[in-house]
Coordinates of C-alpha atoms and ligand atoms in Angstrom, one line a residue:
X1 CA 0.0 0.0 0.0
X2 CA 2.6 2.5 1.0
X3 CA 4.6 1.6 -2.1
X4 CA 1.6 2.3 -4.3
X5 CA 0.9 5.6 -2.6
X6 CA 4.5 6.5 -3.2
X7 CA 4.3 5.5 -6.8
X8 CA 1.1 7.5 -7.3
X9 CA 2.7 10.6 -5.8
X10 CA 5.7 10.1 -8.0
X11 CA 3.5 10.2 -11.1
X12 CA 1.9 13.5 -10.1
X13 CA 5.3 15.0 -9.4
X14 CA 6.8 13.7 -12.6
X15 CA 3.8 15.1 -14.6
X16 CA 4.0 18.5 -12.9
X17 CA 5.2 21.1 -15.4
X18 CA 5.3 23.9 -12.8
X19 CA 1.8 25.1 -11.7
X20 CA 0.0 22.6 -13.9
X21 CA 0.1 18.9 -14.5
X22 CA 0.0 17.1 -17.9
X23 CA -2.3 14.0 -18.1
X24 CA 0.7 12.0 -19.3
X25 CA 3.9 12.8 -21.0
X26 CA 3.9 12.3 -24.8
X27 CA 0.2 11.6 -25.6
X28 CA -1.2 14.7 -23.7
X29 CA 1.6 17.2 -23.1
X30 CA -0.5 20.2 -22.1
X31 CA -3.0 21.2 -19.3
X32 CA -6.3 19.5 -19.8
X33 CA -9.3 20.9 -17.9
X34 CA -10.9 18.0 -16.1
X35 CA -7.6 16.0 -15.8
X36 CA -6.3 19.0 -13.9
X37 CA -9.2 19.0 -11.5
X38 CA -8.5 15.4 -10.7
X39 CA -4.8 16.2 -10.3
X40 CA -5.7 18.8 -7.7
X41 CA -7.4 16.1 -5.6
X42 CA -4.3 14.0 -5.8
X43 CA -2.0 16.9 -4.7
X44 CA -4.4 17.7 -1.9
X45 CA -3.3 14.4 -0.2
X46 CA 0.2 15.7 0.3
X47 CA 0.5 19.4 -0.8
X48 CA -2.6 21.5 -0.4
X49 CA -1.1 24.7 -1.7
X50 CA 0.0 22.9 -4.9
X51 CA -3.5 21.5 -5.2
X52 CA -5.0 25.0 -5.2
X53 CA -2.4 26.2 -7.7
X54 CA -3.5 23.6 -10.2
X55 CA -7.1 25.0 -10.3
X56 CA -5.8 28.6 -10.2
X57 CA -3.6 28.0 -13.3
X58 CA -6.6 26.4 -15.0
X59 CA -8.7 29.6 -14.4
X60 CA -5.9 31.8 -15.6
X61 CA -7.0 30.6 -19.1
X62 CA -10.6 31.6 -18.7
X63 CA -12.1 33.5 -21.5
X64 CA -14.0 36.8 -21.1
X65 CA -17.2 34.9 -21.9
X66 CA -16.7 32.8 -18.8
X67 CA -15.7 29.6 -20.7
X68 CA -12.7 27.7 -19.4
X69 CA -11.0 25.9 -22.3
X70 CA -10.4 22.2 -22.4
X71 CA -6.7 22.5 -23.2
X72 CA -4.3 25.3 -22.2
X73 CA -1.2 25.3 -24.4
X74 CA 1.2 26.8 -21.9
X75 CA 4.4 25.8 -23.9
X76 CA 4.5 24.6 -27.5
X77 CA 4.9 20.8 -28.0
X78 CA 5.1 19.5 -31.5
X79 CA 4.2 16.0 -30.3
X80 CA 0.5 16.8 -30.0
X81 CA -2.1 17.4 -32.7
X82 CA -4.2 19.6 -33.0
X83 CA -2.0 22.3 -31.4
X84 CA -2.7 26.0 -30.9
X85 CA -2.4 27.0 -34.6
X86 CA -5.1 24.6 -35.6
X87 CA -7.5 26.0 -33.0
X88 CA -6.5 29.7 -33.6
X89 CA -8.1 31.0 -30.4
X90 CA -7.4 34.3 -28.7
X91 CA -7.9 33.8 -25.0
X92 CA -5.5 35.0 -22.3
X93 CA -3.4 31.8 -22.8
X94 CA -3.2 29.9 -26.1
X95 CA -6.0 27.3 -25.8
X96 CA -8.6 25.2 -27.5
X97 CA -12.0 26.8 -28.1
X98 CA -14.2 24.3 -26.4
X99 CA -14.7 23.4 -22.7
X100 CA -14.8 20.2 -20.7
X101 CA -16.9 18.9 -17.8
X102 CA -16.7 21.4 -15.0
X103 CA -15.6 19.0 -12.2
X104 CA -13.2 21.7 -11.0
X105 CA -16.2 23.5 -9.4
X106 CA -16.8 20.5 -7.1
X107 CA -13.1 19.8 -6.5
X108 CA -12.3 23.4 -5.5
X109 CA -15.0 23.0 -2.9
X110 CA -13.3 19.8 -1.7
X111 CA -10.0 21.5 -1.4
X112 CA -11.8 24.1 0.8
X113 CA -13.2 21.3 3.0
X114 CA -9.8 19.6 3.3
X115 CA -8.5 22.7 5.1
X116 CA -11.0 25.5 5.4
X117 CA -8.7 28.0 7.2
X118 CA -6.0 27.6 4.5
X119 CA -8.4 27.5 1.6
X120 CA -11.1 30.2 2.3
X121 CA -9.3 33.1 0.6
X122 CA -8.3 31.1 -2.4
X123 CA -11.8 29.7 -2.8
X124 CA -13.3 33.2 -2.5
X125 CA -10.9 34.5 -5.1
X126 CA -12.1 31.8 -7.6
X127 CA -15.7 32.0 -6.7
X128 CA -17.0 34.6 -9.2
X129 CA -14.9 33.0 -12.0
X130 CA -16.4 29.6 -11.2
X131 CA -19.9 31.1 -11.2
X132 CA -19.2 32.8 -14.6
X133 CA -18.2 29.4 -16.1
X134 CA -21.4 27.9 -14.7
X135 CA -23.5 30.7 -16.2
X136 CA -21.7 30.4 -19.6
X137 CA -23.0 26.8 -19.7
X138 CA -26.5 27.8 -19.0
X139 CA -26.4 30.5 -21.7
X140 CA -24.5 28.7 -24.5
X141 CA -24.9 25.0 -23.9
X142 CA -28.5 24.5 -22.9
X143 CA -31.1 23.2 -25.3
X144 CA -34.8 23.9 -25.6
X145 CA -35.6 21.1 -23.1
X146 CA -33.1 22.4 -20.5
X147 CA -30.4 19.8 -21.0
X148 CA -26.8 20.7 -21.2
X149 CA -25.3 19.8 -24.6
X150 CA -21.8 19.6 -26.1
X151 CA -20.7 21.0 -29.5
X152 CA -17.8 18.6 -29.9
X153 CA -17.1 15.1 -28.7
X154 CA -13.9 16.3 -27.0
X155 CA -16.0 18.7 -25.0
X156 CA -17.7 15.9 -23.2
X157 CA -14.3 14.2 -22.7
X158 CA -15.8 10.9 -23.8
X159 CA -14.3 11.3 -27.3
X160 CA -15.5 8.3 -29.2
X161 CA -18.5 7.3 -27.1
X162 CA -21.5 5.9 -29.1
X163 CA -23.4 9.0 -27.9
X164 CA -22.1 11.0 -30.8
X165 CA -22.6 8.5 -33.6
X166 CA -25.8 9.9 -34.9
X167 CA -24.6 13.5 -35.0
X168 CA -21.2 12.5 -36.4
X169 CA -22.9 10.6 -39.2
X170 CA -24.5 13.9 -40.4
X171 CA -21.1 15.5 -41.0
X172 CA -19.4 15.3 -44.3
X173 CA -15.8 16.0 -43.7
X174 CA -14.5 15.7 -47.3
X175 CA -13.0 19.3 -47.2
X176 CA -11.1 18.7 -44.0
X177 CA -7.7 18.6 -45.9
X178 CA -4.5 16.8 -44.9
X179 CA -3.5 16.5 -41.3
X180 CA -1.2 14.2 -39.4
X181 CA -2.4 12.5 -36.2
X182 CA 0.0 12.2 -33.4
X183 CA -2.0 10.2 -30.9
X184 CA -1.4 6.9 -32.7
X185 CA 2.4 7.5 -32.5
X186 CA 2.1 7.2 -28.7
X187 CA -0.6 4.6 -28.3
X188 CA -1.7 1.6 -30.3
X189 CA -4.3 2.6 -32.9
X190 CA -6.7 -0.1 -31.8
X191 CA -7.2 1.7 -28.5
X192 CA -7.8 5.1 -30.1
X193 CA -10.7 6.7 -32.1
X194 CA -10.9 5.8 -35.8
X195 CA -10.0 8.0 -38.8
X196 CA -13.7 8.3 -39.4
X197 CA -14.0 10.0 -36.0
X198 CA -10.8 12.1 -36.4
X199 CA -11.9 13.6 -39.7
X200 CA -15.1 14.9 -38.0
X201 CA -13.3 16.1 -34.9
X202 CA -11.0 18.2 -37.0
X203 CA -13.8 19.3 -39.3
X204 CA -15.8 20.7 -36.3
X205 CA -12.7 22.6 -35.1
X206 CA -12.2 24.1 -38.5
X207 CA -15.9 25.2 -38.7
X208 CA -15.7 27.0 -35.3
X209 CA -12.4 28.6 -36.1
X210 CA -13.9 30.0 -39.3
X211 CA -16.6 31.5 -37.1
X212 CA -13.9 33.1 -34.9
X213 CA -15.0 31.0 -31.9
X214 CA -17.9 33.3 -31.4
X215 CA -20.6 31.6 -29.3
X216 CA -23.5 33.2 -31.1
X217 CA -22.2 32.5 -34.6
X218 CA -21.3 28.9 -33.7
X219 CA -24.8 28.3 -32.4
X220 CA -26.4 29.0 -35.7
X221 CA -27.1 25.8 -37.7
X222 CA -24.7 23.9 -35.5
X223 CA -24.6 20.4 -36.9
X224 CA -23.3 19.0 -33.7
X225 CA -25.4 19.5 -30.5
X226 CA -25.7 16.5 -28.3
X227 CA -27.3 16.6 -24.9
X228 CA -24.8 15.0 -22.6
X229 CA -25.3 13.4 -19.1
X230 CA -21.6 13.9 -18.4
X231 CA -21.8 17.7 -18.7
X232 CA -25.3 18.0 -17.2
X233 CA -24.7 15.9 -14.1
X234 CA -21.2 17.3 -13.4
X235 CA -22.4 20.9 -13.8
X236 CA -25.4 20.3 -11.5
X237 CA -23.1 18.8 -8.9
X238 CA -20.7 21.7 -9.3
X239 CA -23.4 24.3 -8.8
X240 CA -24.7 22.6 -5.7
X241 CA -21.2 22.5 -4.2
X242 CA -20.7 26.2 -5.1
X243 CA -24.0 27.2 -3.4
X244 CA -23.2 25.2 -0.2
X245 CA -19.6 26.6 0.1
X246 CA -20.6 30.1 -1.0
X247 CA -23.2 30.3 1.7
X248 CA -20.8 29.1 4.3
X249 CA -18.3 31.7 3.4
X250 CA -20.9 34.5 3.0
X251 CA -20.1 35.0 -0.8
X252 CA -22.6 36.3 -3.3
X253 CA -24.8 33.3 -4.2
X254 CA -27.6 35.3 -5.7
X255 CA -29.4 33.4 -8.4
X256 CA -27.6 30.1 -7.8
X257 CA -30.4 28.2 -6.2
X258 CA -32.7 29.1 -9.1
X259 CA -30.0 27.9 -11.6
X260 CA -29.8 24.6 -9.7
X261 CA -33.6 24.2 -9.8
X262 CA -33.5 24.7 -13.6
X263 CA -30.8 22.1 -14.0
X264 CA -32.7 19.7 -11.8
X265 CA -35.7 20.1 -14.1
X266 CA -33.6 19.9 -17.2
X267 CA -32.1 16.5 -16.0
X268 CA -35.5 14.9 -16.6
X269 CA -35.1 15.5 -20.3
X270 CA -32.1 13.1 -20.3
X271 CA -34.2 10.2 -19.1
X272 CA -34.8 7.9 -22.0
X273 CA -38.2 6.4 -21.4
X274 CA -37.9 3.6 -23.9
X275 CA -34.7 2.3 -22.4
X276 CA -35.4 3.3 -18.8
X277 CA -32.0 5.0 -18.1
X278 CA -30.3 8.3 -18.4
X279 CA -29.0 8.8 -22.0
X280 CA -27.8 11.4 -24.5
X281 CA -29.7 12.6 -27.5
X282 CA -29.0 14.5 -30.7
X283 CA -30.6 17.9 -30.0
X284 CA -31.1 18.6 -33.7
X285 CA -33.4 15.6 -34.3
X286 CA -34.2 14.2 -30.9
X287 CA -32.7 10.8 -31.7
X288 CA -31.6 9.0 -28.5
X289 CA -28.3 7.2 -28.3
X290 CA -29.8 4.3 -26.5
X291 CA -26.5 3.8 -24.8
X292 CA -26.0 2.8 -21.2
X293 CA -22.6 4.4 -20.5
X294 CA -20.6 5.3 -17.4
X295 CA -22.0 8.9 -17.8
X296 CA -25.5 7.5 -17.3
X297 CA -24.5 6.6 -13.8
X298 CA -23.3 10.2 -12.9
X299 CA -26.9 10.9 -11.9
X300 CA -26.0 10.2 -8.2
X301 CA -23.0 12.5 -8.4
X302 CA -25.5 15.1 -9.4
X303 CA -27.5 14.4 -6.3
X304 CA -30.5 12.7 -8.0
X305 CA -31.8 9.7 -6.2
X306 CA -32.5 7.5 -9.3
X307 CA -33.0 4.1 -7.7
X308 CA -33.7 2.5 -11.1
X309 CA -30.1 3.2 -12.1
X310 CA -28.9 0.9 -9.3
X311 CA -30.4 -2.1 -11.1
X312 CA -28.6 -1.0 -14.3
X313 CA -25.4 -0.7 -12.4
X314 CA -25.7 -4.2 -11.0
X315 CA -26.3 -5.5 -14.5
X316 CA -23.2 -3.9 -16.0
X317 CA -21.1 -5.0 -12.9
X318 CA -22.3 -8.5 -13.4
X319 CA -21.2 -8.4 -17.0
X320 CA -17.8 -6.7 -16.5
X321 CA -15.7 -7.6 -13.5
X322 CA -13.2 -4.7 -13.5
X323 CA -15.2 -1.6 -12.9
X324 CA -17.9 0.4 -14.6
X325 CA -17.4 0.0 -18.4
X326 CA -17.8 3.1 -20.5
X327 CA -20.4 1.2 -22.5
X328 CA -22.5 -1.7 -21.3
X329 CA -20.9 -5.0 -22.5
X330 CA -24.2 -6.3 -23.8
X331 CA -24.5 -3.3 -26.2
X332 CA -23.5 -4.5 -29.7
X333 CA -21.3 -1.3 -30.1
X334 CA -19.1 -2.4 -27.1
X335 CA -15.4 -2.5 -27.9
X336 CA -13.4 -3.6 -24.8
X337 CA -10.2 -1.6 -25.5
X338 CA -11.3 1.3 -27.7
X339 CA -11.2 4.3 -25.4
X340 CA -14.8 5.4 -24.5
X341 CA -16.6 2.5 -26.2
X342 CA -15.9 -0.1 -23.5
X343 CA -12.9 0.5 -21.2
X344 CA -13.3 1.3 -17.5
X345 CA -11.9 4.6 -16.3
X346 CA -10.8 5.2 -12.7
X347 CA -12.0 8.8 -12.5
X348 CA -15.5 8.0 -13.8
X349 CA -15.6 5.1 -11.3
X350 CA -14.8 7.6 -8.6
X351 CA -17.6 9.9 -9.4
X352 CA -20.0 7.0 -9.8
X353 CA -18.9 5.2 -6.7
X354 CA -19.0 8.3 -4.5
X355 CA -22.4 9.4 -5.8
X356 CA -23.8 5.9 -5.2
X357 CA -22.5 5.8 -1.7
X358 CA -23.9 9.3 -1.0
X359 CA -27.3 7.9 -2.1
X360 CA -26.9 5.0 0.3
X361 CA -26.3 2.3 -2.4
X362 CA -24.0 -0.5 -1.3
X363 CA -22.7 -0.8 -4.9
X364 CA -20.7 2.4 -4.5
X365 CA -18.3 0.6 -2.3
X366 CA -18.2 -2.3 -4.7
X367 CA -17.2 0.1 -7.5
X368 CA -14.4 1.4 -5.3
X369 CA -13.1 -2.1 -4.5
X370 CA -13.0 -3.1 -8.1
X371 CA -11.2 0.1 -9.1
X372 CA -8.7 -0.5 -6.4
X373 CA -8.2 -4.0 -7.6
X374 CA -7.7 -3.1 -11.2
X375 CA -5.2 -0.3 -10.4
X376 CA -3.3 -2.6 -8.0
X377 CA -3.0 -5.3 -10.6
X378 CA -2.4 -3.3 -13.8
X379 CA -1.0 0.0 -12.7
X380 CA -1.7 3.7 -13.1
X381 CA -2.7 3.6 -16.7
X382 CA -5.2 5.7 -18.6
X383 CA -8.0 3.1 -18.7
X384 CA -8.5 -0.7 -18.5
X385 CA -10.2 -3.4 -20.4
X386 CA -13.3 -4.0 -18.2
X387 CA -13.5 -7.7 -19.0
X388 CA -9.8 -8.7 -18.4
X389 CA -8.5 -5.7 -16.4
X390 CA -5.7 -5.3 -18.9
X391 CA -3.9 -2.0 -19.0
X392 CA -4.8 0.3 -22.0
X393 CA -4.0 3.8 -23.4
X394 CA -1.3 6.1 -21.9
X395 CA 1.0 5.1 -19.0
X396 CA 1.9 6.9 -15.8
X397 CA -1.4 8.7 -15.9
X398 CA -2.2 11.7 -13.7
X399 CA -5.9 11.1 -13.0
X400 CA -5.5 7.4 -12.3
X401 CA -2.8 8.2 -9.8
X402 CA -4.9 11.0 -8.2
X403 CA -7.9 8.8 -8.0
X404 CA -5.8 6.2 -6.2
X405 CA -4.7 8.8 -3.6
X406 CA -8.0 10.5 -3.1
X407 CA -10.4 7.6 -3.2
X408 CA -9.5 4.1 -4.5
X409 CA -6.3 3.3 -2.6
Ligands
LIG501 C1 -7.3 14.0 -27.7 O1 -6.5 14.7 -28.3 O2 -7.4 12.8 -27.9 C2 -8.0 14.6 -26.6 O3 -8.9 13.7 -26.0 C3 -8.7 15.8 -27.0 O4 -9.1 16.4 -25.8

């Protein structure tokens, strides 16, 4: 145990680039938004000041609109594609032009709880920035039914999940031009998204760049708008945490309770009545993904009681021994090693497991035990085959190490 804790700390320290942490050297050489939020929880276990710094550095890249980018390109690195020139964004720090699930809102609150005396000023300094990000989601990423949507699969963080298949099939990327992928130089191509997906990822970036990354212009005739449980549930949890901590510290929480109530109501539109679980849908045509994913189970993290989902969790845990798979193994689209179409992810397991435990479901602890087991056996890798436990994706991965320190270990 103490060796593993030591190894996990060593990964965080090795991936620290001075004020921010890369997810893993090589494959992801910049600061990623939600990876960084998890890194802060790992640092909080042994260096609380460094933990705060991780989130502060992330917010130093916040745009005037309130959006916090999904990648901050602090220092150029030719080993990654698409880099800052492809995005062509004009924020305070070179960045991508899309966001990522705002789990930092919740984790900043956790840093505060870990040491309230130490953290209260740092939390207060971030508070209005965090609220501005939350409000940006409500303004620019909320559909007619009140669900939070994404405008790019990378925005959700679940890059090649089946959730995007319908919207992706409506994109014709023939004018995307030549580009060279770098990800498959670091990790075996069978564990990564396909060329079909990549052409569309890049096409969506090119479209938004042409529109100058202007939220209003991008919203017009947007071919990719998919209501996403990842985004919706994590945002709802984040807003609840902001309200609770803001009230304790006497900060300006005006309007927050109302925004939370709107997100609670909006969550109902993510319930797929035909399948009987939380799901994503294409906002442009209403077509459901019919996909039971690990994001479906974030309902508890959002504070929704959803007892039905417990039965679904039991079913997927019966089918996959090594943690919550990113897609149910009984779905014909399941692909055990391909990124978000099957593998189990430690950080998703943490949000699912904690949320389930908060709701009083015994399965929460079961998810933790299985996550602990798979990491103990196969190491601090990016993700795991949920059927065999085998290591997959990048090695020495920040958020897997952080999840070990903060929860699984
Ligand atoms: C990538 O490059 O694969 C990332 O997931 C984008 O965020």
